[in-house]
PDB file of C-alpha atoms in Angstrom:
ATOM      1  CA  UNK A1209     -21.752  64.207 211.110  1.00 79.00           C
ATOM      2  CA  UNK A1210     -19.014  62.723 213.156  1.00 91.00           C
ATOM      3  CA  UNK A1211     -18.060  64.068 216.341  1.00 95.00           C
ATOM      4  CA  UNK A1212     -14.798  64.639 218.217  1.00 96.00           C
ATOM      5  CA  UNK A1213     -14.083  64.681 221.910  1.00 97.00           C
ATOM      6  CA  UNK A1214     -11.042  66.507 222.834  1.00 98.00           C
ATOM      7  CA  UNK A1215      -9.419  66.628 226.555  1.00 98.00           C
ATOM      8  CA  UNK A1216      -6.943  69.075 227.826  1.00 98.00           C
ATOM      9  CA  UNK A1217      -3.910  67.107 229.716  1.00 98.00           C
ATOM     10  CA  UNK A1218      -1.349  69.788 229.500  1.00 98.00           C
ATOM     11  CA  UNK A1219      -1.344  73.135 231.115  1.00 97.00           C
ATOM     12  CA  UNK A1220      -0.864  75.732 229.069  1.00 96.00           C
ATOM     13  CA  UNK A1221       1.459  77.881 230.991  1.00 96.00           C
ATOM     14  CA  UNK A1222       4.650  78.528 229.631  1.00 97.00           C
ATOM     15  CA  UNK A1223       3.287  78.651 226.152  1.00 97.00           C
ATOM     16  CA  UNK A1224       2.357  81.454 223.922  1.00 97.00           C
ATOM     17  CA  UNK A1225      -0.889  83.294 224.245  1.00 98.00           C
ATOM     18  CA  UNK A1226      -1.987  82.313 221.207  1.00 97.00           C
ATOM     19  CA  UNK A1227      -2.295  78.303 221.900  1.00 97.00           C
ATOM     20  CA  UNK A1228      -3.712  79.704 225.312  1.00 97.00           C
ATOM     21  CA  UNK A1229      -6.744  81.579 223.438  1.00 98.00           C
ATOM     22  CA  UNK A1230      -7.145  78.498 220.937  1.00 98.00           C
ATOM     23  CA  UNK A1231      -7.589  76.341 224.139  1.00 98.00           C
ATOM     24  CA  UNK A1232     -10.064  78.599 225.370  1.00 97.00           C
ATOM     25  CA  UNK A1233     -12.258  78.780 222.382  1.00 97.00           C
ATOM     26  CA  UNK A1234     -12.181  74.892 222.221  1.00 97.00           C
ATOM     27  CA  UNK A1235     -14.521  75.612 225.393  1.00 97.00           C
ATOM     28  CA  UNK A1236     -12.074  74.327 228.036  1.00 98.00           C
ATOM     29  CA  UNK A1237     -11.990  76.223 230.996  1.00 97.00           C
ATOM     30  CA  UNK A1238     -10.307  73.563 233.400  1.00 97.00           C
ATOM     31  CA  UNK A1239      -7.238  70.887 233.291  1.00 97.00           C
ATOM     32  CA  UNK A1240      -8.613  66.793 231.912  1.00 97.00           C
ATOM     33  CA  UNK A1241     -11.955  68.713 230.798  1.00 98.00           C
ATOM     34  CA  UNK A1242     -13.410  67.339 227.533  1.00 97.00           C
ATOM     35  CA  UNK A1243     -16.179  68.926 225.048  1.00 97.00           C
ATOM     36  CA  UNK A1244     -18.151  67.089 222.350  1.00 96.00           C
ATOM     37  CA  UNK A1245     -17.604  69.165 219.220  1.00 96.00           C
ATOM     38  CA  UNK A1246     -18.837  68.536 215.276  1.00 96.00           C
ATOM     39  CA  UNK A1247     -15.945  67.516 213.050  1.00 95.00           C
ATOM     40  CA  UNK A1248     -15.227  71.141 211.114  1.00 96.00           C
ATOM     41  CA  UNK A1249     -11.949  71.731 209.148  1.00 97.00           C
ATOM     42  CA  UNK A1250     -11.987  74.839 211.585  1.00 97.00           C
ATOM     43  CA  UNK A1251     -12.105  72.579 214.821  1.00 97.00           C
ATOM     44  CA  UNK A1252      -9.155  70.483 213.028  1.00 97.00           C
ATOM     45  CA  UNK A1253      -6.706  73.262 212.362  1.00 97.00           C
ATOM     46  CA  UNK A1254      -7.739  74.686 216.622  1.00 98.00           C
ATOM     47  CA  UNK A1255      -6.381  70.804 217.582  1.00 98.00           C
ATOM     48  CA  UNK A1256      -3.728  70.927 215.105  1.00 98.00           C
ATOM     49  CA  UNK A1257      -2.360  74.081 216.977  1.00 98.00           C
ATOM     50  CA  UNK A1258      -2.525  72.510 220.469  1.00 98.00           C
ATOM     51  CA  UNK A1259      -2.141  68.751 219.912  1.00 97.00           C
ATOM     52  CA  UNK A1260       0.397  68.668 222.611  1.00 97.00           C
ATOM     53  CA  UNK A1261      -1.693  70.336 225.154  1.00 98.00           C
ATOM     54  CA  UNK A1262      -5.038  67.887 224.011  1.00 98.00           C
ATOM     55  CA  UNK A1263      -6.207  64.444 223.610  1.00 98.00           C
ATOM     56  CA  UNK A1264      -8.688  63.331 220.541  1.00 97.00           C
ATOM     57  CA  UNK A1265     -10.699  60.981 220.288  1.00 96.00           C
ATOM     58  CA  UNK A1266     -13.449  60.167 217.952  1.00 94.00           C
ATOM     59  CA  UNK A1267     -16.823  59.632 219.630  1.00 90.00           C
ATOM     60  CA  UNK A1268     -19.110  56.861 218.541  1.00 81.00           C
ATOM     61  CA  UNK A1269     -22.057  58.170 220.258  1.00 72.00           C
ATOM     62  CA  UNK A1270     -22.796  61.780 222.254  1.00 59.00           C
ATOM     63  CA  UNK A1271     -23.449  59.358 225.769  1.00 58.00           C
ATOM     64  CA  UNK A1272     -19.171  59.473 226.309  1.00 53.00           C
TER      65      UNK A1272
END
């Protein structure tokens, strides 16, 4: 299954809690963190609500 790194490069403040929490359970804590997630409908609709706040990229293999 394809994976998906995803970077936070925007601070959240100033937006509403909700896109706060959603950057939380994407499992980043701190600012230019990235996770390795699986590719999930669910984890699409998370990035769709905070794609100004996160980067995407597809990952090729789990070593980036």
């Amino acid at each position: 299954m394809a994976k998906l790194k995803v970077t936070w490069v925007k601070s959240a403040i100033g937006y509403p809690e909700d896109q706060k929490q959603t950057v939380e359970s994407l499992g980043l804590k701190h600012l230019n963190q990235s996770v390795i997630k699986e590719d999930s409908l669910p984890l699409r609709g998370m990035i769709v609500k905070v794609r100004h706040l996160v980067k995407v990229e597809e990952c090729l293999n789990e070593a980036e």
